[in-house]
Short mmCIF file of C-alpha atoms in Angstrom, two decimals:
data_model
loop_
_atom_site.label_atom_id
_atom_site.label_comp_id
_atom_site.label_asym_id
_atom_site.label_seq_id
_atom_site.Cartn_x
_atom_site.Cartn_y
_atom_site.Cartn_z
CA MET A 262 -9.41 53.76 -123.55
CA GLN A 263 -6.41 55.09 -125.44
CA ALA A 264 -3.97 52.22 -126.02
CA GLN A 265 -0.27 52.12 -127.07
CA TYR A 266 1.30 48.82 -128.06
CA TYR A 267 5.03 48.27 -127.98
CA GLU A 268 7.16 45.28 -129.24
CA ASN A 269 9.24 45.28 -126.12
CA VAL A 270 8.35 44.99 -122.41
CA TRP A 271 9.78 48.41 -121.30
CA PHE A 272 7.61 50.81 -123.34
CA PHE A 273 10.66 51.88 -125.28
CA TYR A 274 10.63 53.74 -128.57
CA THR A 275 7.49 54.67 -130.60
CA PRO A 276 4.50 52.40 -130.19
CA VAL A 277 3.94 50.06 -133.09
CA LYS A 278 0.22 50.43 -132.80
CA THR A 279 -2.25 52.98 -131.19
CA SER A 280 -5.90 52.43 -130.87
CA ILE A 281 -9.08 53.19 -128.81
CA ASP A 282 -9.91 49.95 -127.02
CA PRO A 283 -13.47 50.11 -125.66
CA GLN A 284 -12.45 47.90 -122.69
CA ILE A 285 -9.61 45.70 -121.49
CA ASN A 286 -10.91 42.13 -122.19
CA PHE A 287 -8.38 40.36 -124.36
CA ASP A 288 -7.47 36.76 -124.77
CA TRP A 289 -4.75 36.37 -127.52
CA GLY A 290 -3.80 32.84 -126.60
CA THR A 291 -0.48 32.28 -128.36
CA GLY A 292 -1.52 34.38 -131.30
CA LEU A 293 -0.23 37.82 -132.41
CA ILE A 294 -0.88 40.82 -130.20
CA THR A 295 0.56 43.33 -132.64
CA SER A 296 0.77 42.79 -136.34
CA SER A 297 4.13 40.96 -135.89
CA ALA A 298 4.62 39.99 -132.26
CA SER A 299 3.11 37.56 -129.78
CA ASN A 300 5.95 37.67 -127.18
CA TYR A 301 7.81 40.47 -125.59
CA VAL A 302 5.05 43.06 -125.94
CA SER A 303 3.78 45.73 -123.49
CA ILE A 304 0.53 47.84 -123.69
CA ARG A 305 -0.45 50.93 -121.88
CA TRP A 306 -4.18 51.86 -121.62
CA GLN A 307 -5.15 55.29 -120.34
CA GLY A 308 -8.46 57.08 -119.94
CA LYS A 309 -11.12 58.01 -117.42
CA VAL A 310 -13.50 55.88 -115.38
CA LYS A 311 -16.83 57.07 -114.02
CA PRO A 312 -18.54 54.99 -111.40
CA PHE A 313 -22.35 54.94 -110.88
CA TYR A 314 -22.06 54.65 -107.08
CA THR A 315 -20.16 56.26 -104.20
CA GLU A 316 -18.58 53.06 -102.81
CA THR A 317 -15.27 51.23 -102.31
CA PHE A 318 -14.50 49.47 -105.57
CA THR A 319 -12.34 46.37 -106.00
CA PHE A 320 -10.40 46.21 -109.21
CA PHE A 321 -9.24 42.87 -110.55
CA ALA A 322 -6.36 42.48 -113.06
CA THR A 323 -6.32 39.07 -114.66
CA THR A 324 -3.27 38.88 -116.83
CA ASP A 325 -0.50 36.69 -118.16
CA ASP A 326 2.09 38.11 -117.70
CA GLY A 327 2.50 41.25 -115.50
CA ALA A 328 0.24 44.20 -114.85
CA ARG A 329 0.14 47.50 -112.96
CA LEU A 330 -3.08 49.59 -112.39
CA TRP A 331 -3.35 53.21 -111.31
CA VAL A 332 -6.79 54.78 -110.46
CA ASN A 333 -6.78 58.51 -109.63
CA ASP A 334 -2.97 58.49 -109.72
CA VAL A 335 -2.88 55.73 -106.98
CA LEU A 336 -0.98 52.53 -107.79
CA ILE A 337 -3.44 49.86 -106.53
CA ILE A 338 -2.11 46.76 -108.43
CA ASP A 339 1.63 46.20 -108.87
CA ARG A 340 2.31 42.63 -110.20
CA TRP A 341 4.91 43.43 -112.88
CA ASP A 342 7.02 40.36 -112.03
CA SER A 343 4.55 37.61 -112.96
CA PHE A 344 1.07 36.77 -114.16
CA CYS A 345 -1.90 38.12 -112.29
CA ASN A 346 -4.70 35.70 -111.59
CA ASP A 347 -7.35 38.03 -110.14
CA THR A 348 -4.90 40.33 -108.36
CA ILE A 349 -6.92 43.00 -106.65
CA GLY A 350 -6.70 46.54 -105.47
CA THR A 351 -9.36 48.70 -103.76
CA LEU A 352 -10.18 52.33 -103.79
CA SER A 353 -13.12 54.42 -102.65
CA LEU A 354 -14.73 56.43 -105.53
CA ALA A 355 -17.59 58.91 -105.75
CA ALA A 356 -20.52 58.53 -108.13
CA ASN A 357 -20.60 60.37 -111.44
CA LYS A 358 -17.01 61.67 -111.08
CA PHE A 359 -14.27 61.14 -113.70
CA TYR A 360 -11.10 59.45 -112.37
CA GLY A 361 -7.87 58.90 -114.32
CA ILE A 362 -7.23 55.19 -114.97
CA LYS A 363 -4.08 53.67 -116.39
CA MET A 364 -3.15 50.05 -116.85
CA GLU A 365 0.10 48.75 -118.03
CA TYR A 366 0.56 45.13 -119.30
CA LYS A 367 3.46 43.02 -120.44
CA GLN A 368 3.62 39.71 -122.23
CA ILE A 369 6.91 37.78 -122.15
CA VAL A 370 6.34 34.38 -123.74
CA GLY A 371 3.59 31.88 -124.08
CA THR A 372 -0.11 32.37 -123.54
CA ALA A 373 -1.35 36.01 -123.34
CA TYR A 374 -4.44 37.59 -121.91
CA SER A 375 -5.31 40.78 -120.15
CA LYS A 376 -8.69 41.50 -118.43
CA LEU A 377 -9.69 44.41 -116.09
CA SER A 378 -12.79 43.88 -113.92
CA TRP A 379 -14.33 45.63 -110.98
CA ALA A 380 -16.94 45.08 -108.28
CA SER A 381 -18.52 46.97 -105.36
CA GLN A 382 -21.37 46.50 -102.99
CA SER A 383 -23.84 47.56 -105.72
CA THR A 384 -21.85 46.16 -108.67
CA PRO A 385 -21.33 42.47 -109.19
CA LYS A 386 -17.95 41.55 -110.55
CA GLU A 387 -17.78 42.36 -114.22
CA ILE A 388 -15.39 43.40 -116.91
CA LEU A 389 -15.12 47.23 -116.53
CA PRO A 390 -17.86 48.18 -118.98
CA THR A 391 -17.45 50.45 -122.01
CA SER A 392 -20.19 52.63 -120.72
CA GLN A 393 -18.06 53.67 -117.73
CA LEU A 394 -14.80 54.18 -119.68
CA TYR A 395 -13.79 57.38 -121.50
CA PHE A 396 -10.77 58.68 -123.37
CA GLU A 397 -9.51 62.12 -124.27
CA THR A 398 -7.98 63.37 -127.44
CA ASP A 399 -6.31 66.72 -128.08
CA VAL A 400 -5.31 68.09 -131.41
CA THR A 401 -2.13 70.15 -130.71
CA GLY A 402 -2.42 73.66 -132.05
CA SER A 403 -5.98 73.28 -133.21
CA PRO A 404 -8.50 76.04 -132.57
CA SER A 405 -11.16 73.43 -132.27
CA VAL A 406 -12.10 71.33 -129.28
CA LEU A 407 -13.37 67.79 -129.78
CA GLN A 408 -15.80 66.35 -127.28
CA VAL A 409 -17.43 62.86 -127.09
CA PHE A 410 -20.54 62.38 -124.97
CA PRO A 411 -21.35 58.67 -124.79
CA GLY A 412 -25.00 57.97 -124.19
CA PHE A 413 -25.85 61.69 -124.35
CA CYS A 414 -27.24 63.82 -127.11
CA HIS A 415 -28.58 67.35 -127.09
CA ASN A 416 -32.26 67.27 -127.99
CA ILE A 417 -31.78 69.83 -130.80
CA CYS A 418 -29.58 67.48 -132.83
CA TYR A 419 -30.99 63.97 -132.37
CA LEU A 420 -30.21 61.70 -135.38
CA MET A 421 -28.95 64.61 -137.49
CA ASP A 422 -25.98 66.86 -138.16
CA HIS A 423 -26.46 70.21 -136.72
CA SER A 424 -24.28 73.45 -136.77
CA PHE A 425 -25.06 76.64 -134.99
CA ASN A 426 -23.31 79.72 -133.60
CA LEU A 427 -23.26 80.58 -129.85
CA ARG A 428 -22.08 83.67 -127.88
CA ASN A 429 -20.54 83.10 -124.40
CA ASN A 430 -20.50 85.52 -121.55
CA PHE A 431 -17.42 87.28 -122.96
CA ASN A 432 -19.31 87.99 -126.26
CA SER A 433 -16.97 85.77 -128.33
CA ARG A 434 -18.62 83.73 -130.98
CA ARG A 435 -18.32 80.00 -130.99
CA VAL A 436 -19.14 77.69 -133.91
CA TRP A 437 -20.52 74.38 -132.67
CA THR A 438 -21.06 71.27 -134.79
CA GLU A 439 -22.63 68.11 -133.56
CA TRP A 440 -23.20 64.62 -134.97
CA CYS A 441 -25.59 62.36 -132.99
CA ASP A 442 -26.85 58.91 -133.50
CA GLY A 443 -28.90 58.17 -130.38
CA TRP A 444 -25.99 56.36 -128.76
CA GLY A 445 -24.06 59.55 -128.04
CA CYS A 446 -22.85 62.87 -129.46
CA LEU A 447 -19.62 64.05 -131.06
CA ALA A 448 -19.23 67.80 -130.63
CA ILE A 449 -16.65 70.05 -132.28
CA HIS A 450 -16.56 73.64 -131.27
CA ARG A 451 -14.27 76.47 -132.24
CA PHE A 452 -13.97 79.97 -130.74
CA LEU A 453 -13.85 82.81 -133.23
CA GLU A 454 -12.35 86.32 -132.85
#
């Protein structure tokens, strides 16, 4: 998930750190959360979640201090005032569909941790797994599109770099470059005049 770290609890100013965090499963104790702060920190994680099953899912925020969680633009956990010890929210989700997910976290003072779990009838309670979390990146003004396909690779480019030209239904040419390693595929494509 895309993460933005702030050295205040209000998400003010420019983030002091941005990263891609594969999941929300942190226990900082009383150590540093950013390069220079262990207290008065906030973090915003954003991305997509894709469930395996069509079921009602229970999400668990386990944090010290506050947390808020939105899934599909619905605020399902709102414990911004104090620590969350398995605070829950539920939402019905469809299998193999991407849903927007956003979690906000704040650390005031003392011990710090932030964990996001889920469970359903077919899914025992677990930290929301990396395999079901996705992030998006856009390069402003770029003629190229970057796509990441976790756990998927076109059979023509397995374990190799591959470039080729395609034409779509509008007869415009597209240059497509892929790098795959068996765990997934990174694709960059650009439409040409």
